[in-house]
CSV table of C-alpha atoms in Angstrom, one decimal:
chain,number,residue,atom,x,y,z
A,13,MET,CA,-7.6,-10.2,-48.1
A,14,LYS,CA,-8.9,-13.1,-45.9
A,15,LEU,CA,-5.7,-12.9,-43.8
A,16,ARG,CA,-6.1,-9.2,-43.3
A,17,ASN,CA,-9.7,-9.7,-42.2
A,18,LEU,CA,-8.6,-12.3,-39.8
A,19,LEU,CA,-6.0,-10.0,-38.3
A,20,THR,CA,-8.5,-7.2,-38.0
A,21,ALA,CA,-10.9,-9.5,-36.2
A,22,ALA,CA,-8.2,-10.7,-33.9
A,23,LEU,CA,-7.1,-7.2,-33.0
A,24,ALA,CA,-10.7,-6.2,-32.3
A,25,LEU,CA,-11.1,-9.2,-30.0
A,26,LEU,CA,-7.9,-8.3,-28.1
A,27,ALA,CA,-9.1,-4.7,-27.8
A,28,SER,CA,-12.5,-5.8,-26.5
A,29,ALA,CA,-10.9,-8.1,-23.9
A,30,SER,CA,-8.6,-5.3,-22.8
A,31,CYS,CA,-11.6,-3.0,-22.3
A,32,ILE,CA,-13.5,-5.7,-20.3
A,33,GLU,CA,-10.5,-6.1,-18.1
A,34,ALA,CA,-10.0,-2.4,-17.6
A,35,ALA,CA,-13.7,-2.0,-16.8
A,36,GLY,CA,-13.3,-3.7,-13.5
A,37,THR,CA,-10.5,-1.4,-12.4
A,38,LYS,CA,-11.3,1.9,-10.7
A,39,LYS,CA,-9.2,4.9,-9.6
A,40,LEU,CA,-8.8,4.9,-5.9
A,41,PHE,CA,-7.5,8.5,-6.1
A,42,ASN,CA,-8.9,11.0,-8.6
A,43,GLY,CA,-5.6,12.9,-9.0
A,44,LYS,CA,-7.3,16.2,-8.0
A,45,ASN,CA,-8.3,16.1,-4.4
A,46,LEU,CA,-8.7,13.8,-1.3
A,47,ASP,CA,-12.4,13.1,-1.8
A,48,GLY,CA,-13.1,9.6,-0.4
A,49,PHE,CA,-10.4,9.7,2.2
A,50,TYR,CA,-10.0,10.9,5.8
A,51,VAL,CA,-7.0,11.2,8.2
A,52,GLU,CA,-6.7,8.7,11.0
A,53,ASP,CA,-4.7,8.8,14.3
A,54,GLY,CA,-1.8,11.3,13.8
A,55,THR,CA,-1.2,14.9,12.7
A,56,ALA,CA,1.0,14.4,9.6
A,57,THR,CA,-0.3,16.3,6.6
A,58,TYR,CA,-1.5,15.2,3.2
A,59,GLU,CA,-2.0,17.3,0.1
A,60,VAL,CA,-2.4,16.8,-3.7
A,61,ARG,CA,0.6,18.0,-5.7
A,62,ASP,CA,1.1,17.4,-9.4
A,63,GLY,CA,-1.4,14.6,-9.5
A,64,ALA,CA,0.1,12.8,-6.5
A,65,ILE,CA,-0.8,12.4,-2.8
A,66,VAL,CA,2.1,13.9,-0.8
A,67,GLY,CA,2.3,13.0,2.9
A,68,ARG,CA,4.6,15.1,5.1
A,69,THR,CA,5.9,14.2,8.6
A,70,VAL,CA,5.2,16.3,11.7
A,71,LEU,CA,7.7,16.0,14.6
A,72,GLY,CA,6.0,14.5,17.6
A,73,SER,CA,3.1,13.0,15.7
A,74,PRO,CA,2.3,9.2,16.0
A,75,ASN,CA,1.9,7.2,12.8
A,76,THR,CA,-0.7,8.9,10.6
A,77,PHE,CA,-2.9,7.3,7.9
A,78,LEU,CA,-4.8,8.8,5.0
A,79,THR,CA,-7.7,6.2,5.0
A,80,THR,CA,-10.3,5.3,2.4
A,81,GLU,CA,-13.9,5.8,3.5
A,82,LYS,CA,-14.8,2.5,1.8
A,83,ARG,CA,-13.8,-0.9,3.0
A,84,TYR,CA,-12.3,-3.6,0.7
A,85,GLY,CA,-12.0,-7.4,1.1
A,86,ASP,CA,-10.6,-9.2,-2.0
A,87,PHE,CA,-8.9,-6.9,-4.4
A,88,GLU,CA,-5.9,-6.1,-6.7
A,89,LEU,CA,-4.3,-2.7,-5.8
A,90,THR,CA,-1.7,-1.0,-7.9
A,91,PHE,CA,0.1,2.3,-7.3
A,92,GLU,CA,3.4,4.1,-7.6
A,93,VAL,CA,5.3,5.4,-4.6
A,94,LYS,CA,8.4,7.5,-3.8
A,95,VAL,CA,9.7,8.0,-0.3
A,96,ASP,CA,12.6,9.8,1.4
A,97,ASP,CA,15.4,7.4,2.1
A,98,ARG,CA,15.2,8.2,5.8
A,99,LEU,CA,11.4,7.7,6.1
A,100,ASN,CA,9.6,4.5,6.9
A,101,SER,CA,6.1,4.2,5.3
A,102,GLY,CA,3.5,1.7,4.3
A,103,VAL,CA,0.1,0.9,2.9
A,104,GLN,CA,-2.5,-0.6,5.2
A,105,ILE,CA,-5.0,-3.1,3.8
A,106,ARG,CA,-8.1,-4.6,5.3
A,107,SER,CA,-7.5,-2.3,8.3
A,108,TRP,CA,-9.9,-1.1,10.9
A,109,SER,CA,-10.4,2.4,12.4
A,110,ARG,CA,-10.0,2.8,16.1
A,111,THR,CA,-13.4,4.4,16.2
A,112,GLU,CA,-15.3,1.5,14.6
A,113,PRO,CA,-17.2,-0.5,17.3
A,114,GLU,CA,-17.0,-3.6,15.1
A,115,GLY,CA,-13.2,-3.5,15.1
A,116,LYS,CA,-11.6,-6.8,16.3
A,117,PHE,CA,-8.7,-5.2,18.2
A,118,LYS,CA,-9.1,-2.7,21.1
A,119,GLU,CA,-5.8,-0.9,20.5
A,120,GLY,CA,-7.3,2.6,20.4
A,121,ARG,CA,-5.6,3.1,17.0
A,122,PHE,CA,-5.7,2.1,13.3
A,123,HIS,CA,-4.8,-1.6,13.0
A,124,GLY,CA,-4.4,-4.2,10.3
A,125,PRO,CA,-1.9,-5.7,7.8
A,126,GLN,CA,0.6,-3.2,6.4
A,127,VAL,CA,2.6,-3.6,3.2
A,128,GLU,CA,6.0,-2.0,4.0
A,129,ILE,CA,7.5,0.9,2.1
A,130,GLU,CA,11.1,1.8,2.7
A,131,ALA,CA,14.3,2.5,0.7
A,132,GLY,CA,16.3,-0.5,-0.5
A,133,PRO,CA,18.0,-2.7,0.2
A,134,GLY,CA,15.2,-3.1,2.7
A,135,GLN,CA,12.0,-4.8,3.6
A,136,ALA,CA,9.6,-3.0,1.3
A,137,GLY,CA,6.8,-5.3,0.2
A,138,PHE,CA,6.9,-7.5,3.3
A,139,ILE,CA,3.8,-7.4,5.5
A,140,TYR,CA,3.7,-6.1,9.1
A,141,GLY,CA,0.9,-6.3,11.6
A,142,GLU,CA,0.3,-2.6,12.5
A,143,ALA,CA,-1.1,-2.6,16.0
A,144,MET,CA,-1.6,-6.3,15.8
A,145,GLY,CA,0.8,-7.2,18.6
A,146,GLY,CA,3.8,-5.5,17.1
A,147,SER,CA,5.1,-8.2,14.9
A,148,TRP,CA,5.7,-9.1,11.3
A,149,LEU,CA,3.2,-11.3,9.5
A,150,SER,CA,5.8,-12.1,6.9
A,151,ASP,CA,8.4,-14.7,7.9
A,152,ALA,CA,11.3,-13.2,6.0
A,153,PRO,CA,12.0,-10.1,8.2
A,154,LYS,CA,12.2,-12.4,11.2
A,155,SER,CA,15.3,-14.1,9.7
A,156,GLU,CA,18.9,-13.0,10.4
A,157,ASP,CA,19.8,-14.0,6.8
A,158,LYS,CA,20.0,-10.7,4.9
A,159,SER,CA,19.6,-12.6,1.6
A,160,VAL,CA,16.2,-13.6,2.7
A,161,ASN,CA,14.9,-10.6,4.7
A,162,THR,CA,16.0,-7.8,2.4
A,163,HIS,CA,16.1,-7.1,-1.3
A,164,ASP,CA,17.0,-4.3,-3.7
A,165,TYR,CA,13.9,-4.2,-6.0
A,166,PHE,CA,13.0,-0.8,-4.5
A,167,LYS,CA,14.7,2.1,-6.4
A,168,ASN,CA,15.8,4.8,-4.0
A,169,GLY,CA,14.7,8.3,-4.9
A,170,GLU,CA,12.5,7.1,-7.8
A,171,TRP,CA,8.9,6.1,-8.4
A,172,ASN,CA,8.3,2.5,-7.6
A,173,LYS,CA,5.4,0.3,-8.9
A,174,PHE,CA,3.6,-1.8,-6.3
A,175,LYS,CA,1.0,-4.4,-6.9
A,176,ILE,CA,-0.9,-6.0,-4.0
A,177,ILE,CA,-3.3,-9.0,-4.5
A,178,ALA,CA,-5.4,-9.9,-1.5
A,179,LYS,CA,-7.8,-12.9,-1.9
A,180,GLY,CA,-9.0,-14.8,1.1
A,181,PRO,CA,-6.1,-15.5,3.5
A,182,ARG,CA,-3.6,-15.1,0.7
A,183,ILE,CA,-1.7,-11.7,0.2
A,184,GLN,CA,0.8,-11.3,-2.7
A,185,THR,CA,3.0,-8.3,-3.2
A,186,PHE,CA,5.1,-7.2,-6.1
A,187,ILE,CA,7.6,-4.3,-6.5
A,188,ASN,CA,8.6,-3.2,-10.0
A,189,GLY,CA,7.5,-6.5,-11.4
A,190,HIS,CA,9.3,-8.6,-8.8
A,191,LYS,CA,7.4,-10.9,-6.4
A,192,VAL,CA,8.3,-10.0,-2.8
A,193,GLU,CA,5.7,-11.8,-0.7
A,194,ASP,CA,3.2,-14.7,-1.0
A,195,LEU,CA,1.7,-14.9,2.4
A,196,VAL,CA,-1.1,-17.2,3.6
A,197,ASP,CA,-2.2,-16.1,7.1
A,198,LYS,CA,-5.6,-17.5,8.2
A,199,LYS,CA,-5.3,-15.9,11.6
A,200,ALA,CA,-4.9,-12.4,10.2
A,201,TYR,CA,-7.7,-13.1,7.7
A,202,LYS,CA,-10.0,-14.2,10.5
A,203,THR,CA,-9.6,-10.9,12.3
A,204,HIS,CA,-9.2,-8.7,9.2
A,205,PRO,CA,-11.2,-10.2,6.2
A,206,GLU,CA,-11.9,-6.7,5.0
A,207,GLY,CA,-11.3,-3.1,5.9
A,208,HIS,CA,-9.9,0.3,4.9
A,209,ILE,CA,-6.8,1.0,2.8
A,210,GLY,CA,-4.5,3.6,4.5
A,211,LEU,CA,-1.5,5.5,3.3
A,212,GLN,CA,1.0,5.8,6.2
A,213,VAL,CA,3.2,8.7,7.2
A,214,HIS,CA,5.4,7.1,9.9
A,215,SER,CA,6.3,9.0,13.1
A,216,ILE,CA,9.7,10.6,12.9
A,217,SER,CA,12.4,11.3,15.5
A,218,LYS,CA,14.4,14.5,15.7
A,219,LYS,CA,17.6,12.4,15.2
A,220,LYS,CA,16.3,10.8,12.0
A,221,LEU,CA,15.0,14.2,10.8
A,222,GLY,CA,18.4,15.8,11.2
A,223,ASP,CA,18.6,19.2,9.7
A,224,ALA,CA,15.5,18.7,7.6
A,225,GLU,CA,12.2,20.4,8.5
A,226,PHE,CA,10.2,17.4,7.3
A,227,LEU,CA,10.3,14.3,5.2
A,228,GLU,CA,7.8,13.3,2.5
A,229,VAL,CA,6.3,10.2,0.9
A,230,SER,CA,4.2,10.4,-2.3
A,231,TRP,CA,1.7,8.1,-4.0
A,232,ARG,CA,0.2,8.3,-7.5
A,233,LYS,CA,-1.8,6.2,-10.0
A,234,LEU,CA,-3.7,4.4,-7.3
A,235,LYS,CA,-6.1,1.9,-8.8
A,236,ILE,CA,-8.1,-1.0,-7.4
A,237,LYS,CA,-10.0,-3.9,-8.9
A,238,GLU,CA,-12.3,-5.8,-6.5
A,239,LEU,CA,-12.1,-9.6,-7.0
C-alpha cells in the first residue's frame, strides 16, 4: 500500500511539473484566423486552412511576411512546416518592420535574422540575415563542403518539426529533433535584440514556377514560450 501511495504521489508531482511547464507556453496562432498578424512588404497571400496558415506565392511579388504584431526577445518557438520542394521560405525572428522608426536598418523593407526553410538535402535551419547586408549569419552555408553546409533532416513533402531557442546573442535551431545550428552572434544581437516573428513566402520566378499557377508553404502548431 505504501508503495502504491508513493507511486501515486510521484505521478501527481510529475503531472504538476508538466502543467507548470506548459503554463509558460502560449499559442502564437489560434488555428482559426490571422488575429495578431499583419502582412509586410509583398503581395503573397495567407489564409487559414484546416488549422494551418497557408502562404501562397504571387508572381512578381517580392518576399512577403506574415508578421506578429507583438515583438519578442528571448523565447523558445516551436512549429510544424511543410513547403513545396521548389519554394524557398523561412521564419524571421527578432525582425523589424520597414515602417518602424526605431528600426536599426534603413533598408525600406522587413529585416532581421531568418531561420531558413527549404527542401532537403538543403540549408533548412541555418540562419540568414534578411536585408542585413545579404549574407548568412551561419558559417556552414558559406562552406563549399556539402557535408557541412547541407543536411537531410528535413523531410520533403511532409510536416517537419522546428524548434528555435533565442536567448541573448545565442540562437539554436532544431529540425525533427536534430540540432542544426548553435549560433552566437553579438553583432546581430546588438542590432536585433528583439522584434517580430514573420512567416515568409519567398518571391518566385516564372522559371521556377514552371507550369504551376502558384506554390505553397504551410505552418501549424505555432507555440512560443518567452524566456
